[in-house]
Amino acid sequence: MDDAGSFLPLEVKPGREAALKAVRTLIAWAGDDPDRAGLKDTPDRVIRAYAEWFGGYAENPASSLSKTFENEGGYGEMVLVRDIDVTSHCEHHFAPIIGKASVAYIPSDRVLGLSKLARTVEIFARRLQTQERLTAQIASAIEESLAPKGVAVQIDAVHHCMMTRGVKHAGTSTLTQHFAGSFKTDADLRNRFLSMISSRR
Ligand SMILES: [Zn+2]
């Protein structure tokens, strides 16, 4: 669906000047003077930060996951990468979602370079997200490219919109999980994943 990157046709995507002007407008709307010395270069800094935070629209997770290797040794157990940094932004408030992801799969015929799991998390995280969708998208991308026997993803993250506005829920974190294939059908395997990601080194 949206895995190919930008959701906007290029001719609709606003240019740099329009983006700078939008940041100036938000500064003024907040009540400050966009022309005072400390804020003069802020629009430029903000759009450069946005380019980094939302760089995931320009990247296709399928191509990052396309390089797979033959499972030569016939490894049949879980491959787990845990505590992958998640830096995302909620689509409701543009506020940071900061946390950790753990991603596991049971190989079939093909295996992935380990860094590709973290890379997949990063590409989907660098978009406007809900944590639920982010979790499911990571799992689906791995399923589609690798056709493994099973995939498990857990994300534990703090939503800054919850911590800093409205009824302030400081100290809360949100846990989401997605299980597919053998992780869905085999409760023992699922429990092994959960105990492996909660055990500390
Ligand atoms: Zn939010």
GROMACS .gro file of N, CA and C and ligand atoms in nm, residues 90 92-93 161, ligand 1:
model
   13
   90CYS      N    1   0.405   1.099   1.629
   90CYS     CA    2   0.265   1.059   1.618
   90CYS      C    3   0.195   1.143   1.513
   92HIS      N    4  -0.104   1.231   1.514
   92HIS     CA    5  -0.210   1.316   1.568
   92HIS      C    6  -0.157   1.452   1.614
   93HIS      N    7  -0.033   1.456   1.664
   93HIS     CA    8   0.019   1.581   1.722
   93HIS      C    9   0.158   1.618   1.672
  161CYS      N   10   0.318   1.332   2.333
  161CYS     CA   11   0.191   1.405   2.339
  161CYS      C   12   0.113   1.369   2.465
  202ZN      ZN   13  -0.007   1.219   1.969
   0.00000   0.00000   0.00000
